[in-house]
Tab-separated table of C-alpha atoms and ligand atoms in Angstrom:
chain	number	residue	atom	x	y	z
A	1	MET	CA	83.105	-3.125	-88.967
A	2	SER	CA	82.652	0.078	-88.030
A	3	ALA	CA	79.226	0.389	-87.895
A	4	SER	CA	78.978	-1.789	-84.867
A	5	ILE	CA	81.191	0.091	-82.794
A	6	LEU	CA	77.859	2.891	-82.606
A	7	ASP	CA	75.175	-0.088	-82.669
A	8	LEU	CA	77.123	0.138	-78.877
A	9	VAL	CA	76.267	3.970	-79.023
A	10	ARG	CA	73.132	4.716	-76.954
A	11	PRO	CA	70.879	4.738	-79.669
A	12	ASP	CA	69.442	7.974	-78.901
A	13	LEU	CA	72.905	9.215	-79.486
A	14	ARG	CA	74.523	8.168	-82.335
A	15	ALA	CA	72.907	10.853	-84.653
A	16	PHE	CA	73.831	13.552	-81.738
A	17	ALA	CA	75.329	16.906	-82.790
A	18	GLY	CA	75.382	17.997	-79.800
A	19	TYR	CA	76.350	21.934	-79.123
A	20	SER	CA	77.444	23.581	-82.075
A	21	SER	CA	80.241	26.120	-80.558
A	22	ALA	CA	81.021	28.982	-81.893
A	23	ARG	CA	84.587	27.500	-82.220
A	24	ARG	CA	83.344	24.661	-84.254
A	25	ALA	CA	81.680	26.723	-87.450
A	26	GLY	CA	84.855	26.342	-88.790
A	27	VAL	CA	85.668	29.723	-90.227
A	28	SER	CA	88.341	32.571	-90.760
A	29	GLY	CA	87.667	35.771	-90.611
A	30	SER	CA	90.170	38.690	-88.542
A	31	ILE	CA	86.916	40.335	-86.379
A	32	TRP	CA	85.283	38.123	-84.295
A	33	LEU	CA	82.601	39.225	-83.195
A	34	ASN	CA	80.585	35.674	-83.525
A	35	ALA	CA	80.480	34.564	-79.493
A	36	ASN	CA	80.143	37.617	-77.548
A	37	GLU	CA	83.768	37.439	-76.454
A	38	SER	CA	85.218	40.567	-74.980
A	39	PRO	CA	87.206	42.837	-77.307
A	40	TRP	CA	89.513	43.582	-74.708
A	41	ALA	CA	92.187	41.012	-72.261
A	42	SER	CA	91.695	40.908	-69.050
A	43	LEU	CA	94.497	42.798	-67.072
A	44	ALA	CA	95.780	39.768	-65.434
A	45	ASP	CA	96.388	37.912	-68.921
A	46	ALA	CA	99.108	39.815	-70.197
A	47	ASP	CA	99.668	37.871	-73.053
A	48	ALA	CA	95.573	37.317	-74.207
A	49	GLN	CA	96.124	33.646	-74.322
A	50	CYS	CA	92.247	33.386	-72.796
A	51	GLN	CA	90.534	36.384	-74.322
A	52	ARG	CA	88.727	34.456	-76.443
A	53	TYR	CA	86.990	30.522	-75.979
A	54	PRO	CA	89.229	28.160	-76.569
A	55	SER	CA	89.274	24.972	-79.055
A	56	PRO	CA	87.570	22.031	-78.164
A	57	GLN	CA	90.572	20.213	-79.050
A	58	PRO	CA	92.995	22.070	-79.888
A	59	GLU	CA	94.956	20.083	-82.479
A	60	PRO	CA	98.970	21.492	-81.794
A	61	LEU	CA	98.238	19.044	-78.561
A	62	ARG	CA	96.213	16.533	-80.146
A	63	GLN	CA	98.499	16.343	-82.515
A	64	ALA	CA	101.302	15.873	-79.928
A	65	LEU	CA	99.382	13.085	-77.756
A	66	ALA	CA	99.368	11.449	-80.944
A	67	ALA	CA	102.502	11.401	-81.394
A	68	LEU	CA	103.138	10.569	-78.075
A	69	TYR	CA	100.638	7.619	-77.922
A	70	GLU	CA	101.770	6.858	-81.518
A	71	VAL	CA	98.130	6.637	-82.492
A	72	GLU	CA	96.053	8.992	-85.628
A	73	PRO	CA	94.916	11.892	-84.132
A	74	GLN	CA	91.052	11.266	-85.145
A	75	GLN	CA	92.219	8.318	-82.644
A	76	LEU	CA	91.907	10.655	-80.133
A	77	LEU	CA	89.756	12.413	-77.545
A	78	ILE	CA	91.206	14.904	-75.282
A	79	GLY	CA	89.412	15.492	-71.735
A	80	ARG	CA	89.387	16.674	-68.695
A	81	GLY	CA	92.080	13.850	-67.070
A	82	SER	CA	91.010	10.265	-67.614
A	83	ASP	CA	87.988	10.638	-65.507
A	84	GLU	CA	86.114	12.871	-68.554
A	85	ALA	CA	86.609	9.693	-70.481
A	86	ILE	CA	85.482	6.960	-68.248
A	87	ASP	CA	82.494	9.903	-67.140
A	88	LEU	CA	81.667	9.742	-71.547
A	89	LEU	CA	81.845	5.855	-72.561
A	90	VAL	CA	79.694	5.285	-69.447
A	91	ARG	CA	77.199	8.417	-69.878
A	92	GLY	CA	77.798	7.614	-74.139
A	93	LEU	CA	77.054	3.998	-74.348
A	94	CYS	CA	74.606	2.788	-71.347
A	95	ARG	CA	70.562	3.374	-71.590
A	96	PRO	CA	70.164	4.054	-67.811
A	97	GLU	CA	68.080	1.281	-65.099
A	98	GLN	CA	69.248	-0.772	-68.573
A	99	ASP	CA	72.801	-1.199	-69.725
A	100	ALA	CA	75.605	-2.733	-67.360
A	101	VAL	CA	79.524	-2.293	-67.103
A	102	VAL	CA	81.625	-4.623	-65.966
A	103	ILE	CA	84.598	-4.482	-63.121
A	104	SER	CA	87.136	-6.586	-60.980
A	105	SER	CA	86.941	-5.610	-57.489
A	106	PRO	CA	89.452	-4.012	-55.821
A	107	VAL	CA	89.706	-1.488	-58.801
A	108	PHE	CA	89.503	2.496	-59.073
A	109	GLY	CA	86.667	3.535	-57.694
A	110	MET	CA	85.209	5.956	-61.008
A	111	TYR	CA	84.384	3.222	-63.048
A	112	ALA	CA	80.922	3.030	-60.421
A	113	VAL	CA	81.207	6.630	-59.334
A	114	SER	CA	80.346	6.483	-63.600
A	115	ALA	CA	77.810	3.848	-63.730
A	116	ARG	CA	76.059	5.078	-59.925
A	117	LEU	CA	75.629	8.693	-61.648
A	118	GLN	CA	74.768	7.271	-65.610
A	119	ALA	CA	72.230	4.467	-63.690
A	120	ALA	CA	74.094	1.689	-64.965
A	121	ARG	CA	73.762	-1.026	-63.528
A	122	LEU	CA	77.500	-2.190	-62.168
A	123	ILE	CA	78.374	-5.466	-62.220
A	124	ASP	CA	81.842	-6.892	-60.134
A	125	VAL	CA	84.176	-10.304	-61.239
A	126	PRO	CA	86.399	-9.522	-58.723
A	127	LEU	CA	90.167	-10.008	-58.722
A	128	VAL	CA	91.028	-13.619	-57.947
A	129	ASP	CA	94.546	-13.342	-55.479
A	130	GLY	CA	97.215	-15.939	-56.475
A	131	PRO	CA	100.764	-16.338	-54.809
A	132	LEU	CA	102.098	-14.695	-57.512
A	133	GLY	CA	99.560	-11.301	-57.050
A	134	PHE	CA	96.323	-10.213	-58.320
A	135	SER	CA	94.776	-11.334	-61.733
A	136	ILE	CA	92.133	-11.498	-63.689
A	137	ASP	CA	88.827	-14.200	-63.900
A	138	ILE	CA	89.046	-13.244	-67.896
A	139	SER	CA	87.263	-16.563	-68.630
A	140	ALA	CA	84.061	-15.339	-65.789
A	141	LEU	CA	84.758	-11.601	-66.653
A	142	ALA	CA	84.200	-12.465	-70.558
A	143	ALA	CA	80.945	-14.792	-69.371
A	144	THR	CA	79.153	-12.124	-67.075
A	145	ALA	CA	79.598	-10.114	-69.351
A	146	MET	CA	77.816	-11.169	-71.975
A	147	ARG	CA	74.873	-13.204	-69.868
A	148	GLU	CA	74.600	-9.231	-68.194
A	149	ALA	CA	74.994	-7.658	-72.184
A	150	ALA	CA	77.687	-5.266	-71.302
A	151	ARG	CA	78.397	-2.474	-72.815
A	152	VAL	CA	81.014	-1.444	-71.304
A	153	VAL	CA	83.595	-3.564	-69.850
A	154	PHE	CA	86.915	-1.527	-67.496
A	155	LEU	CA	90.584	-3.168	-67.081
A	156	CYS	CA	93.179	-1.107	-65.480
A	157	SER	CA	96.169	-2.194	-66.246
A	158	PRO	CA	99.021	-2.089	-64.397
A	159	GLY	CA	95.822	-2.433	-62.034
A	160	ASN	CA	95.182	0.357	-59.236
A	161	PRO	CA	95.421	-0.568	-56.513
A	162	THR	CA	96.339	-4.126	-57.158
A	163	GLY	CA	100.176	-3.098	-59.367
A	164	HIS	CA	99.022	-6.125	-61.783
A	165	SER	CA	99.270	-5.660	-66.298
A	166	LEU	CA	97.602	-7.748	-68.352
A	167	PRO	CA	99.293	-9.019	-70.494
A	168	LEU	CA	98.422	-8.120	-74.338
A	169	ASP	CA	96.643	-11.755	-75.597
A	170	VAL	CA	94.345	-11.762	-72.527
A	171	ILE	CA	93.202	-8.251	-73.897
A	172	THR	CA	92.930	-9.730	-77.073
A	173	THR	CA	91.535	-12.332	-75.875
A	174	LEU	CA	88.706	-10.359	-74.479
A	175	ALA	CA	87.763	-8.043	-77.871
A	176	ALA	CA	87.297	-10.696	-79.438
A	177	ARG	CA	84.982	-12.315	-77.284
A	178	LEU	CA	82.848	-9.637	-76.787
A	179	ALA	CA	83.566	-7.957	-79.949
A	180	ASP	CA	80.245	-6.640	-81.364
A	181	LYS	CA	78.275	-6.851	-78.401
A	182	ALA	CA	80.763	-4.254	-75.762
A	183	ILE	CA	84.124	-2.212	-75.467
A	184	VAL	CA	86.561	-3.236	-73.356
A	185	VAL	CA	88.257	-0.668	-71.504
A	186	VAL	CA	91.745	-0.638	-70.894
A	187	ASP	CA	92.647	2.474	-68.396
A	188	GLU	CA	96.455	3.209	-68.843
A	189	ALA	CA	96.861	5.821	-65.728
A	190	TYR	CA	99.929	3.721	-65.259
A	191	ILE	CA	101.594	2.292	-68.184
A	192	GLU	CA	104.548	4.699	-68.069
A	193	TYR	CA	105.515	2.312	-65.253
A	194	SER	CA	105.014	-1.221	-66.653
A	195	ASP	CA	107.226	-3.937	-68.628
A	196	VAL	CA	104.233	-4.450	-70.343
A	197	PRO	CA	103.647	-2.630	-73.778
A	198	SER	CA	100.289	-0.376	-74.626
A	199	ALA	CA	97.581	-1.888	-75.889
A	200	THR	CA	96.969	1.611	-78.153
A	201	THR	CA	99.082	-1.482	-81.265
A	202	LEU	CA	95.367	-3.992	-80.343
A	203	LEU	CA	93.550	-1.072	-81.858
A	204	ALA	CA	93.502	-1.669	-85.132
A	205	ALA	CA	92.470	-5.630	-85.227
A	206	HIS	CA	89.338	-4.903	-82.320
A	207	PRO	CA	87.228	-1.731	-82.329
A	208	ASN	CA	85.495	-2.868	-79.662
A	209	LEU	CA	88.715	-1.040	-77.693
A	210	ALA	CA	89.251	1.455	-75.996
A	211	VAL	CA	92.419	2.796	-74.065
A	212	LEU	CA	92.450	6.278	-71.332
A	213	ARG	CA	96.227	7.542	-71.397
A	214	THR	CA	96.563	10.428	-68.771
A	215	LEU	CA	99.242	12.964	-68.338
A	216	SER	CA	98.196	13.294	-64.194
A	217	LYS	CA	100.515	10.697	-63.612
A	218	ALA	CA	103.983	9.384	-65.082
A	219	HIS	CA	103.631	13.343	-66.636
A	220	ALA	CA	103.367	15.002	-63.008
A	221	LEU	CA	100.582	17.183	-64.508
A	222	PRO	CA	97.127	15.987	-62.530
A	223	GLY	CA	96.531	19.856	-61.810
A	224	ALA	CA	95.966	20.579	-65.576
A	225	ARG	CA	93.256	18.034	-66.227
A	226	ILE	CA	94.577	16.069	-69.420
A	227	GLY	CA	93.908	12.688	-70.584
A	228	CYS	CA	92.894	10.536	-73.541
A	229	LEU	CA	90.543	7.801	-74.786
A	230	ILE	CA	92.417	6.370	-77.587
A	231	ALA	CA	90.030	4.273	-79.845
A	232	THR	CA	87.878	3.831	-83.177
A	233	PRO	CA	87.469	7.487	-85.089
A	234	GLU	CA	83.355	6.571	-85.082
A	235	LEU	CA	83.178	6.198	-81.279
A	236	ILE	CA	85.927	8.884	-80.600
A	237	ASP	CA	83.492	11.305	-82.709
A	238	VAL	CA	80.610	10.206	-81.360
A	239	LEU	CA	81.708	10.981	-77.981
A	240	ARG	CA	83.044	14.384	-79.242
A	241	ASN	CA	79.422	15.218	-79.270
A	242	CYS	CA	78.728	14.946	-76.002
A	243	GLN	CA	81.812	15.861	-74.338
A	244	ALA	CA	81.750	19.738	-72.915
A	245	PRO	CA	81.383	22.282	-75.440
A	246	TYR	CA	85.275	23.626	-74.096
A	247	PRO	CA	86.585	21.299	-72.115
A	248	LEU	CA	90.528	22.212	-72.118
A	249	PRO	CA	90.988	25.431	-70.669
A	250	THR	CA	93.808	27.429	-72.761
A	251	PRO	CA	96.309	27.638	-70.031
A	252	CYS	CA	95.978	23.471	-69.600
A	253	THR	CA	96.485	23.124	-73.106
A	254	GLU	CA	99.860	25.599	-73.065
A	255	LEU	CA	101.114	23.539	-70.323
A	256	ALA	CA	100.463	20.205	-71.863
A	257	LEU	CA	102.054	21.226	-75.196
A	258	ALA	CA	105.170	22.934	-72.843
A	259	ALA	CA	104.756	18.648	-70.906
A	260	LEU	CA	105.430	17.327	-74.618
A	261	GLN	CA	108.131	18.671	-75.380
A	262	PRO	CA	111.666	16.531	-75.863
A	263	ASP	CA	113.291	18.391	-72.867
A	264	ALA	CA	110.227	16.974	-71.112
A	265	LEU	CA	110.065	15.009	-71.929
A	266	THR	CA	113.004	13.614	-71.238
A	267	ARG	CA	113.004	14.209	-67.614
A	268	THR	CA	109.939	12.546	-67.501
A	269	ARG	CA	111.393	9.156	-68.575
A	270	ALA	CA	114.683	10.117	-66.601
A	271	HIS	CA	111.855	9.999	-63.464
A	272	ILE	CA	109.794	7.234	-64.748
A	273	GLU	CA	113.276	5.536	-64.638
A	274	GLU	CA	113.869	6.960	-61.154
A	275	VAL	CA	109.915	5.986	-59.915
A	276	ARG	CA	110.910	2.221	-60.781
A	277	VAL	CA	113.583	1.409	-59.268
A	278	GLU	CA	112.416	3.553	-56.063
A	279	ARG	CA	109.763	0.471	-56.498
A	280	GLU	CA	112.020	-2.436	-56.089
A	281	ARG	CA	114.078	-0.851	-53.771
A	282	LEU	CA	110.776	-0.011	-50.958
A	283	ALA	CA	109.017	-3.759	-51.862
A	284	ALA	CA	112.499	-5.277	-51.066
A	285	ALA	CA	113.299	-3.107	-47.994
A	286	LEU	CA	109.583	-3.878	-46.489
A	287	LEU	CA	109.154	-7.539	-47.045
A	288	ARG	CA	111.644	-7.835	-44.727
A	289	LEU	CA	110.147	-6.344	-41.692
A	290	PRO	CA	108.254	-7.942	-39.556
A	291	GLY	CA	103.606	-7.372	-39.499
A	292	ILE	CA	104.504	-6.746	-43.144
A	293	ARG	CA	102.593	-9.472	-44.694
A	294	ARG	CA	102.717	-9.602	-47.619
A	295	VAL	CA	104.288	-7.011	-50.447
A	296	TYR	CA	102.278	-7.316	-53.552
A	297	PRO	CA	104.582	-7.016	-57.157
A	298	SER	CA	103.761	-3.422	-58.663
A	299	GLN	CA	104.217	-2.428	-62.042
A	300	GLY	CA	102.400	1.190	-61.085
A	301	ASN	CA	104.229	4.059	-58.797
A	302	PHE	CA	102.455	2.410	-56.028
A	303	LEU	CA	102.759	-0.624	-53.625
A	304	LEU	CA	100.034	-2.505	-51.552
A	305	LEU	CA	100.578	-3.926	-48.536
A	306	ARG	CA	99.213	-6.466	-46.307
A	307	PHE	CA	99.607	-5.959	-43.296
A	308	ASP	CA	99.412	-8.096	-39.237
A	309	ASP	CA	97.782	-3.997	-38.377
A	310	ALA	CA	97.469	-2.284	-41.173
A	311	GLU	CA	95.928	0.038	-37.982
A	312	THR	CA	99.100	0.685	-36.428
A	313	ALA	CA	101.166	1.124	-39.868
A	314	PHE	CA	99.071	3.616	-40.995
A	315	LYS	CA	99.499	5.579	-37.624
A	316	ARG	CA	103.013	5.092	-37.593
A	317	LEU	CA	103.353	6.176	-40.795
A	318	LEU	CA	101.150	9.926	-40.105
A	319	LYS	CA	103.548	10.530	-36.900
A	320	ALA	CA	106.243	10.498	-39.835
A	321	GLY	CA	104.647	12.689	-41.610
A	322	VAL	CA	103.207	10.500	-44.212
A	323	VAL	CA	99.752	9.912	-45.742
A	324	VAL	CA	99.065	6.797	-48.356
A	325	ARG	CA	96.046	5.081	-49.256
A	326	ASP	CA	94.285	3.412	-46.252
A	327	GLN	CA	92.561	0.626	-48.384
A	328	ARG	CA	90.653	-1.204	-45.845
A	329	SER	CA	87.262	-0.612	-46.756
A	330	ALA	CA	88.294	-2.105	-50.361
A	331	PRO	CA	87.202	-5.694	-51.620
A	332	GLN	CA	89.321	-8.035	-50.552
A	333	LEU	CA	91.717	-5.904	-48.229
A	334	HIS	CA	90.643	-5.317	-45.824
A	335	ASP	CA	94.181	-5.299	-43.907
A	336	ALA	CA	95.668	-3.108	-47.003
A	337	LEU	CA	97.620	0.141	-47.181
A	338	ARG	CA	98.683	1.660	-50.147
A	339	ILE	CA	101.823	3.722	-51.092
A	340	SER	CA	102.799	5.694	-53.532
A	341	ILE	CA	107.055	5.610	-54.601
A	342	GLY	CA	108.213	8.929	-53.357
A	343	THR	CA	111.764	10.923	-53.446
A	344	PRO	CA	114.029	8.220	-52.533
A	345	ALA	CA	114.049	10.342	-48.763
A	346	GLU	CA	110.542	10.259	-48.736
A	347	ASN	CA	110.425	6.165	-49.210
A	348	THR	CA	113.372	5.856	-46.740
A	349	VAL	CA	111.147	7.577	-44.024
A	350	VAL	CA	108.333	5.282	-45.015
A	351	ILE	CA	111.252	2.183	-44.308
A	352	HIS	CA	112.427	3.893	-40.624
A	353	ALA	CA	107.866	4.542	-40.383
A	354	LEU	CA	106.947	0.951	-40.346
A	355	GLN	CA	110.255	-0.716	-38.789
A	356	ASN	CA	109.645	-2.350	-35.480
A	357	LEU	CA	105.562	-2.782	-36.417
A	358	GLU	CA	105.422	-5.771	-33.969
A	359	THR	CA	105.695	-3.516	-30.895
A	360	ALA	CA	102.771	-2.357	-29.732
A	361	ALA	CA	102.744	2.275	-30.468
B	401	PLP	C1	94.474	8.263	-61.320
B	401	PLP	C2	94.035	7.262	-62.473
B	401	PLP	C3	93.446	8.085	-63.335
B	401	PLP	C4	92.599	9.629	-63.286
B	401	PLP	O1	93.765	10.374	-64.054
B	401	PLP	P1	92.949	11.759	-64.251
B	401	PLP	O2	93.692	11.182	-65.975
B	401	PLP	O3	93.404	12.506	-63.752
B	401	PLP	O4	91.945	12.019	-64.666
B	401	PLP	C5	92.905	7.460	-64.144
B	401	PLP	N1	92.777	6.115	-63.527
B	401	PLP	C6	93.787	5.456	-62.919
B	401	PLP	C7	93.225	3.717	-62.486
B	401	PLP	C8	93.605	5.940	-61.730
B	401	PLP	O5	94.167	5.233	-60.728
């Protein structure tokens, strides 16, 4: 089974060993003269944390993230946000001007950016907007991925900006249909806010499945740029060789480790719960306001809204000092804004700003 995963990797990269960095040499000693580092720490670096090149995949962080995500450390590749994992997947699997990436719009923009940079074909199988919110057309997606011989299919669950979650059986069905044909990537940037459990539990049965997790959203560390690809160790090993030699700055690793301590995790969980409560309060309040045509159910830390007049809504919010995401140029969302869930006080400002939308500005 595992050999078939390597068949999906670009043939020219299957045996690529990448850069042989000083930290990867696997030797030990007390006098380090192998990496042209300075023997003195910078005055700015009081505890000499950054005097040496970091480990490419610091073991304590790998252990802590594996424990958090309930997977084996060998299934993890830590990178500069899940954005880097997206890029590595597309670069590692798609031959330029040949292989295809499949997305379902409206969706997070980085899949298309990475496809463009790799000159991979981008195929869109749009989400379907129904009475219960957006959903994925799973048979069209599978059929298109097969027809186009796609190498990577990006699913986003909960979806950004739609807020819908994919049931695990939908992911299972797609992964099974595309076994040996494509890697099905489930981007779970917002899974902490969702009622649907992570797709990591499906990895053992589906080696062509990959999951993206990040510390940028619920863990409140977008500035640290720590994200993970979780996949079969064969794929992790190949993509690790395609990654930058020292992707994780030491201060970022230390920050991430601190954020994974029990007290920090307890606080993070409390904030997740608060966001979930506020999400429902904000949704209920906005649903009652005239001029708001639709509040999509959301499993993330944001709401997607349709307005009679999105321009006026956007301006009213700005006038109240509230910056939200304009979605009007996204497919199917010509009248929509996406609002992140803030503190209770911030959400109340949003509700007030959107009252009386029907009266002219
Ligand atoms: C925010 C977001 C990301 C980016 O995560 P980083 O780990 O900060 O790179 C990835 N996917 C989706 C769907 C997002 O909304």
